[in-house]
């Protein structure tokens, strides 16, 4: 939060020193960079949550394999078909989580590439307007 406020202050000072036609471009690029960073942060949080869910499911699968010969509630042995069905459901869920994690990672990388391009454009504009250049 503190870095956002500092960034906004810095943006306002840099925009004041720019020629009017560049002000709008600089402001729009900075806003786009901030939006991408926020989207990346949200995506990263979703990635972390999904990674935890997947890890939990993997641990559950490991426990289920270790207790396959166990007795269920009521003192009866589980049916082989039921155990195989539950094991397949867990495996399928783990695979879905894995696919989703890969998609989140790919999207994060896309956003990072977009952000870097915008920062390059922003730095070029600032150089043209003789404003302080943000390294990243």
Coordinates of C-alpha atoms in Angstrom, one line a residue:
X1 CA 0.0 0.0 0.0
X2 CA 2.8 2.4 0.9
X3 CA 4.6 1.7 -2.4
X4 CA 1.4 2.4 -4.3
X5 CA 1.1 5.8 -2.6
X6 CA 4.7 6.6 -3.3
X7 CA 4.2 5.5 -6.9
X8 CA 1.2 7.8 -7.2
X9 CA 3.1 10.8 -5.8
X10 CA 6.0 10.1 -8.2
X11 CA 3.5 9.8 -11.1
X12 CA 1.9 13.1 -10.3
X13 CA 5.3 14.9 -10.2
X14 CA 6.5 13.3 -13.4
X15 CA 3.2 14.1 -15.2
X16 CA 3.4 17.7 -14.2
X17 CA 6.8 18.1 -15.9
X18 CA 5.8 16.5 -19.2
X19 CA 4.4 18.3 -22.2
X20 CA 0.6 18.2 -22.4
X21 CA 0.4 15.7 -25.3
X22 CA 2.7 13.3 -23.4
X23 CA 0.9 13.6 -20.1
X24 CA -2.0 11.6 -21.2
X25 CA 0.1 8.8 -22.7
X26 CA 2.3 8.6 -19.6
X27 CA -0.7 8.6 -17.3
X28 CA -2.4 5.8 -19.4
X29 CA 0.7 3.7 -19.5
X30 CA 1.3 4.0 -15.8
X31 CA -2.3 3.1 -15.1
X32 CA -2.0 0.1 -17.4
X33 CA 1.1 -1.0 -15.6
X34 CA -0.6 -0.7 -12.3
X35 CA -3.6 -2.7 -13.5
X36 CA -1.4 -5.5 -14.8
X37 CA 0.5 -5.6 -11.5
X38 CA -2.8 -5.9 -9.6
X39 CA -4.0 -8.6 -12.0
X40 CA -0.7 -10.4 -11.5
X41 CA -1.1 -10.2 -7.7
X42 CA -4.6 -11.6 -7.8
X43 CA -3.5 -14.4 -10.2
X44 CA -0.6 -15.2 -7.9
X45 CA -2.9 -15.5 -4.9
X46 CA -5.2 -17.8 -6.8
X47 CA -2.2 -19.8 -7.9
X48 CA -1.1 -20.2 -4.3
X49 CA -4.5 -21.3 -3.1
X50 CA -4.8 -23.8 -5.9
X51 CA -1.4 -25.2 -5.2
X52 CA -2.3 -25.7 -1.6
X53 CA -5.5 -27.5 -2.6
X54 CA -3.6 -29.7 -4.9
X55 CA -1.0 -30.5 -2.3
X56 CA -3.8 -31.4 0.2
X57 CA -5.3 -33.7 -2.4
X58 CA -2.0 -35.4 -3.0
X59 CA -1.5 -36.0 0.7
X60 CA -5.1 -37.4 0.9
X61 CA -4.3 -39.7 -1.9
X62 CA -1.1 -40.9 -0.2
X63 CA -3.0 -41.5 3.1
X64 CA -5.7 -43.4 1.2
X65 CA -3.2 -45.7 -0.4
X66 CA -1.6 -46.4 3.0
X67 CA -5.0 -47.2 4.5
X68 CA -6.4 -49.2 1.6
X69 CA -6.9 -52.3 3.7
X70 CA -8.6 -50.5 6.5
X71 CA -12.1 -50.9 7.9
X72 CA -14.7 -48.2 7.3
X73 CA -17.4 -47.0 9.7
X74 CA -19.7 -49.8 10.6
X75 CA -17.0 -52.4 10.7
X76 CA -17.2 -53.4 7.1
X77 CA -14.4 -53.6 4.6
X78 CA -14.8 -51.1 1.7
X79 CA -15.7 -52.6 -1.7
X80 CA -12.8 -52.7 -4.2
X81 CA -14.9 -50.9 -6.8
X82 CA -15.6 -48.0 -4.4
X83 CA -12.0 -47.7 -3.4
X84 CA -10.9 -47.7 -7.1
X85 CA -13.6 -45.1 -7.9
X86 CA -12.5 -42.8 -5.1
X87 CA -8.9 -43.2 -6.0
X88 CA -9.7 -42.3 -9.7
X89 CA -11.7 -39.3 -8.6
X90 CA -8.8 -38.0 -6.5
X91 CA -6.4 -38.6 -9.3
X92 CA -8.7 -36.7 -11.8
X93 CA -9.0 -33.8 -9.3
X94 CA -5.2 -33.6 -8.9
X95 CA -4.8 -33.6 -12.7
X96 CA -7.4 -30.8 -13.0
X97 CA -5.5 -28.8 -10.4
X98 CA -2.3 -29.4 -12.3
X99 CA -3.7 -28.1 -15.5
X100 CA -5.2 -25.1 -13.8
X101 CA -1.9 -24.3 -12.2
X102 CA -0.1 -24.5 -15.5
X103 CA -2.7 -22.1 -17.0
X104 CA -2.3 -19.7 -14.1
X105 CA 1.5 -19.7 -14.6
X106 CA 1.2 -19.2 -18.3
X107 CA -1.2 -16.2 -17.8
X108 CA 1.1 -14.7 -15.2
X109 CA 4.0 -14.9 -17.7
X110 CA 1.8 -13.2 -20.4
X111 CA 1.0 -10.4 -18.0
X112 CA 4.7 -10.0 -17.1
X113 CA 5.6 -9.7 -20.7
X114 CA 2.9 -7.1 -21.3
X115 CA 4.0 -5.2 -18.2
X116 CA 7.6 -5.2 -19.3
X117 CA 6.6 -3.9 -22.8
X118 CA 4.5 -1.1 -21.2
X119 CA 7.4 -0.1 -18.9
X120 CA 9.7 0.0 -21.9
X121 CA 7.3 2.3 -23.7
X122 CA 6.9 4.4 -20.6
X123 CA 10.7 4.8 -20.2
X124 CA 11.0 5.8 -23.8
X125 CA 8.3 8.4 -23.4
X126 CA 10.0 9.7 -20.3
X127 CA 13.3 9.9 -22.0
X128 CA 11.7 11.9 -24.8
X129 CA 10.2 14.2 -22.3
X130 CA 13.4 14.4 -20.3
X131 CA 11.6 13.0 -17.2
X132 CA 13.1 10.6 -14.6
X133 CA 13.2 7.1 -16.0
X134 CA 11.9 4.2 -14.0
X135 CA 14.2 1.2 -14.2
X136 CA 11.5 -1.2 -13.0

